[in-house]
GROMACS .gro file of C-alpha atoms in nm:
model
  203
    1MET     CA    1   0.001  -0.001   0.000
    2GLN     CA    2   0.131   0.342  -0.093
    3PRO     CA    3   0.224   0.550   0.216
    4PHE     CA    4   0.103   0.907   0.240
    5PHE     CA    5   0.446   1.048   0.333
    6SER     CA    6   0.800   0.951   0.244
    7ILE     CA    7   1.066   1.106   0.467
    8ILE     CA    8   1.407   1.135   0.301
    9ILE     CA    9   1.706   1.169   0.535
   10PRO     CA   10   2.063   1.200   0.404
   11ALA     CA   11   2.305   1.103   0.679
   12TYR     CA   12   2.678   1.128   0.737
   13ASN     CA   13   2.834   1.003   1.064
   14SER     CA   14   2.532   1.120   1.259
   15ALA     CA   15   2.520   0.852   1.528
   16ALA     CA   16   2.540   1.116   1.800
   17TRP     CA   17   2.213   1.284   1.704
   18ILE     CA   18   2.014   1.102   1.435
   19HIS     CA   19   1.821   0.901   1.694
   20LYS     CA   20   1.651   1.218   1.819
   21GLY     CA   21   1.510   1.295   1.475
   22LEU     CA   22   1.410   0.934   1.414
   23ASP     CA   23   1.238   0.920   1.754
   24SER     CA   24   1.045   1.233   1.663
   25ILE     CA   25   0.917   1.044   1.356
   26LYS     CA   26   0.847   0.724   1.546
   27ASN     CA   27   0.639   0.920   1.800
   28GLN     CA   28   0.410   1.074   1.539
   29THR     CA   29   0.041   1.007   1.588
   30PHE     CA   30   0.000   0.985   1.209
   31THR     CA   31   0.176   0.668   1.105
   32ASP     CA   32   0.112   0.634   0.729
   33TYR     CA   33   0.469   0.703   0.627
   34GLU     CA   34   0.797   0.544   0.524
   35ILE     CA   35   1.151   0.653   0.616
   36VAL     CA   36   1.424   0.647   0.353
   37ILE     CA   37   1.779   0.699   0.484
   38ILE     CA   38   2.087   0.739   0.266
   39CYS     CA   39   2.411   0.690   0.459
   40ASP     CA   40   2.688   0.857   0.266
   41ASP     CA   41   3.018   0.683   0.354
   42CYS     CA   42   2.935   0.666   0.724
   43SER     CA   43   3.223   0.531   0.931
   44ASP     CA   44   3.036   0.528   1.263
   45ASN     CA   45   2.723   0.326   1.356
   46THR     CA   46   2.472   0.558   1.188
   47ALA     CA   47   2.342   0.276   0.965
   48GLU     CA   48   2.307   0.042   1.262
   49ILE     CA   49   2.098   0.295   1.448
   50ALA     CA   50   1.888   0.370   1.137
   51ARG     CA   51   1.803  -0.001   1.087
   52LYS     CA   52   1.614   0.009   1.415
   53TYR     CA   53   1.369   0.249   1.249
   54THR     CA   54   1.346   0.147   0.885
   55ASP     CA   55   1.447  -0.117   0.629
   56LYS     CA   56   1.489   0.143   0.357
   57ILE     CA   57   1.855   0.224   0.412
   58PHE     CA   58   2.098   0.282   0.130
   59GLU     CA   59   2.473   0.293   0.196
   60VAL     CA   60   2.661   0.493  -0.064
   61LYS     CA   61   2.997   0.662  -0.104
   62TYR     CA   62   2.918   0.985  -0.282
   63HIS     CA   63   3.049   1.255  -0.050
   64ASN     CA   64   2.780   1.460  -0.215
   65CYS     CA   65   2.458   1.589  -0.061
   66GLY     CA   66   2.279   1.629  -0.393
   67LYS     CA   67   2.344   1.272  -0.503
   68THR     CA   68   2.224   1.134  -0.168
   69ARG     CA   69   1.895   1.322  -0.187
   70ASN     CA   70   1.847   1.209  -0.547
   71THR     CA   71   1.900   0.851  -0.438
   72GLY     CA   72   1.626   0.905  -0.181
   73LEU     CA   73   1.389   1.037  -0.448
   74GLU     CA   74   1.456   0.728  -0.658
   75HIS     CA   75   1.345   0.493  -0.380
   76VAL     CA   76   1.037   0.662  -0.234
   77SER     CA   77   0.681   0.536  -0.277
   78GLY     CA   78   0.484   0.805  -0.090
   79GLN     CA   79   0.231   1.053  -0.220
   80TRP     CA   80   0.405   1.342  -0.051
   81ILE     CA   81   0.775   1.394   0.027
   82LEU     CA   82   0.931   1.535   0.342
   83PHE     CA   83   1.301   1.610   0.360
   84MET     CA   84   1.478   1.602   0.693
   85ASP     CA   85   1.840   1.672   0.793
   86ASP     CA   86   2.006   1.408   1.012
   87ASP     CA   87   2.053   1.643   1.307
   88ASP     CA   88   1.705   1.805   1.307
   89TRP     CA   89   1.370   1.686   1.447
   90TRP     CA   90   0.996   1.737   1.446
   91ILE     CA   91   0.878   1.959   1.734
   92THR     CA   92   0.538   1.800   1.788
   93ASN     CA   93   0.409   1.447   1.753
   94GLN     CA   94   0.111   1.597   1.571
   95ALA     CA   95   0.326   1.733   1.286
   96PHE     CA   96   0.240   1.469   1.026
   97GLN     CA   97  -0.130   1.477   1.123
   98ILE     CA   98  -0.137   1.854   1.079
   99LEU     CA   99   0.029   1.828   0.739
  100HIS     CA  100  -0.197   1.550   0.628
  101ASP     CA  101  -0.513   1.731   0.735
  102ASN     CA  102  -0.408   2.051   0.556
  103ILE     CA  103  -0.334   1.857   0.240
  104ILE     CA  104  -0.658   1.661   0.216
  105LYS     CA  105  -0.896   1.937   0.321
  106GLU     CA  106  -0.811   2.172   0.036
  107GLN     CA  107  -1.049   2.204  -0.254
  108GLU     CA  108  -0.790   2.349  -0.489
  109GLU     CA  109  -0.475   2.149  -0.548
  110PHE     CA  110  -0.128   2.269  -0.456
  111ASP     CA  111   0.215   2.120  -0.496
  112ILE     CA  112   0.407   2.254  -0.195
  113LEU     CA  113   0.286   2.296   0.161
  114VAL     CA  114   0.505   2.544   0.354
  115PHE     CA  115   0.511   2.540   0.734
  116ASP     CA  116   0.693   2.735   1.004
  117PHE     CA  117   0.988   2.610   1.203
  118MET     CA  118   1.216   2.695   1.493
  119ILE     CA  119   1.580   2.799   1.476
  120GLY     CA  120   1.738   2.746   1.816
  121LEU     CA  121   1.517   2.756   2.122
  122ILE     CA  122   1.341   3.090   2.085
  123ARG     CA  123   1.338   3.203   1.721
  124GLN     CA  124   1.037   3.114   1.508
  125ALA     CA  125   1.085   3.142   1.133
  126LYS     CA  126   0.756   3.260   0.981
  127GLN     CA  127   0.706   3.178   0.615
  128SER     CA  128   0.516   3.376   0.355
  129PRO     CA  129   0.537   3.436  -0.020
  130TYR     CA  130   0.747   3.742   0.065
  131GLN     CA  131   0.966   3.574   0.327
  132LEU     CA  132   1.047   3.222   0.214
  133TYR     CA  133   1.332   3.023   0.364
  134PHE     CA  134   1.520   2.842   0.085
  135ALA     CA  135   1.530   2.493   0.231
  136THR     CA  136   1.358   2.167   0.147
  137TRP     CA  137   1.284   2.050   0.502
  138ASN     CA  138   1.030   2.320   0.587
  139LYS     CA  139   0.790   2.203   0.318
  140ALA     CA  140   0.588   1.902   0.211
  141TRP     CA  141   0.625   1.829  -0.162
  142ARG     CA  142   0.373   1.652  -0.381
  143TYR     CA  143   0.564   1.359  -0.531
  144ASP     CA  144   0.395   1.381  -0.870
  145TYR     CA  145   0.520   1.739  -0.894
  146VAL     CA  146   0.883   1.691  -0.784
  147LYS     CA  147   0.949   1.343  -0.924
  148HIS     CA  148   1.116   1.485  -1.236
  149ILE     CA  149   1.317   1.748  -1.045
  150ARG     CA  150   1.667   1.653  -0.925
  151PHE     CA  151   1.916   1.807  -0.689
  152PRO     CA  152   2.233   1.939  -0.853
  153GLU     CA  153   2.523   1.711  -0.761
  154LEU     CA  154   2.698   1.948  -0.522
  155PRO     CA  155   2.876   1.867  -0.196
  156TYR     CA  156   2.646   2.120  -0.025
  157GLY     CA  157   2.402   2.394  -0.121
  158ASP     CA  158   2.207   2.153  -0.341
  159ASP     CA  159   1.883   2.203  -0.146
  160VAL     CA  160   1.879   2.577  -0.224
  161GLN     CA  161   1.913   2.512  -0.597
  162PHE     CA  162   1.645   2.240  -0.593
  163HIS     CA  163   1.418   2.478  -0.405
  164LYS     CA  164   1.466   2.762  -0.651
  165GLN     CA  165   1.382   2.529  -0.940
  166ALA     CA  166   1.081   2.371  -0.773
  167ILE     CA  167   0.905   2.693  -0.670
  168LYS     CA  168   0.919   2.842  -1.020
  169THR     CA  169   0.596   2.672  -1.123
  170GLY     CA  170   0.490   2.498  -0.802
  171ARG     CA  171   0.162   2.605  -0.643
  172MET     CA  172   0.222   2.683  -0.275
  173LYS     CA  173   0.007   2.688   0.036
  174PHE     CA  174   0.126   2.840   0.362
  175ILE     CA  175   0.035   2.736   0.718
  176THR     CA  176   0.150   2.896   1.041
  177ASP     CA  177   0.200   2.579   1.241
  178VAL     CA  178   0.554   2.548   1.384
  179LEU     CA  179   0.645   2.187   1.313
  180TYR     CA  180   1.019   2.150   1.255
  181TYR     CA  181   1.334   2.221   1.460
  182TYR     CA  182   1.632   2.340   1.260
  183ASN     CA  183   1.929   2.247   1.478
  184TYR     CA  184   2.141   2.556   1.424
  185PRO     CA  185   2.398   2.652   1.525
  186ARG     CA  186   2.549   2.305   1.565
  187SER     CA  187   2.927   2.298   1.571
  188GLY     CA  188   3.067   2.111   1.275
  189SER     CA  189   2.758   2.132   1.056
  190ILE     CA  190   2.792   2.245   0.693
  191THR     CA  191   2.618   2.574   0.766
  192ASP     CA  192   2.849   2.630   1.061
  193GLN     CA  193   3.159   2.563   0.848
  194ILE     CA  194   3.039   2.806   0.579
  195GLU     CA  195   2.981   3.083   0.832
  196LYS     CA  196   3.324   3.021   0.988
  197GLY     CA  197   3.488   3.044   0.645
  198ILE     CA  198   3.593   2.678   0.639
  199LEU     CA  199   3.373   2.613   0.333
  200GLU     CA  200   3.288   2.851   0.057
  201PRO     CA  201   2.915   2.910  -0.013
  202LEU     CA  202   2.806   2.759  -0.346
  203CYS     CA  203   2.488   2.963  -0.392
   0.00000   0.00000   0.00000
């Protein structure tokens, strides 16, 4: 049976924190979903932890965020796609239910459902057509719309480019529910390395 949601999680040596995000999925009251995890050359026990939550685990050696997310898109079966970073989590166990209810209650169709999220403990990022955060994880994506869109094969920054391409023609709906926790700043993350000048921004 086709699940309603597919959650795609690219992972790299995330054994120290991935369990928190996976627990936040496991604790959802809405359970019609599948988890797809792509371990990119993990040398720790990330894959071992992930197997406790899902059988859809793909171990690759890309060293490339874009390629890992594309691999996820090639192995999903859900009607709607959720992207999640390996060090983030869902704030409420009602998140998937809220998303599902907003998707099915609409009379007019849309392709992208945008929701609010938290950065750190006190900052709420409010989304609107005039203030849109260029990430993939703060949106639900209709699979039939994004199935032909692919991430550029970049070591990082691929989600921004995918986002820019997808919203060009995608019909969007905005809700004010705060559902996702963006774990920033986290020392050692790609965003952290860019801001410290260790990595150069690609977009």
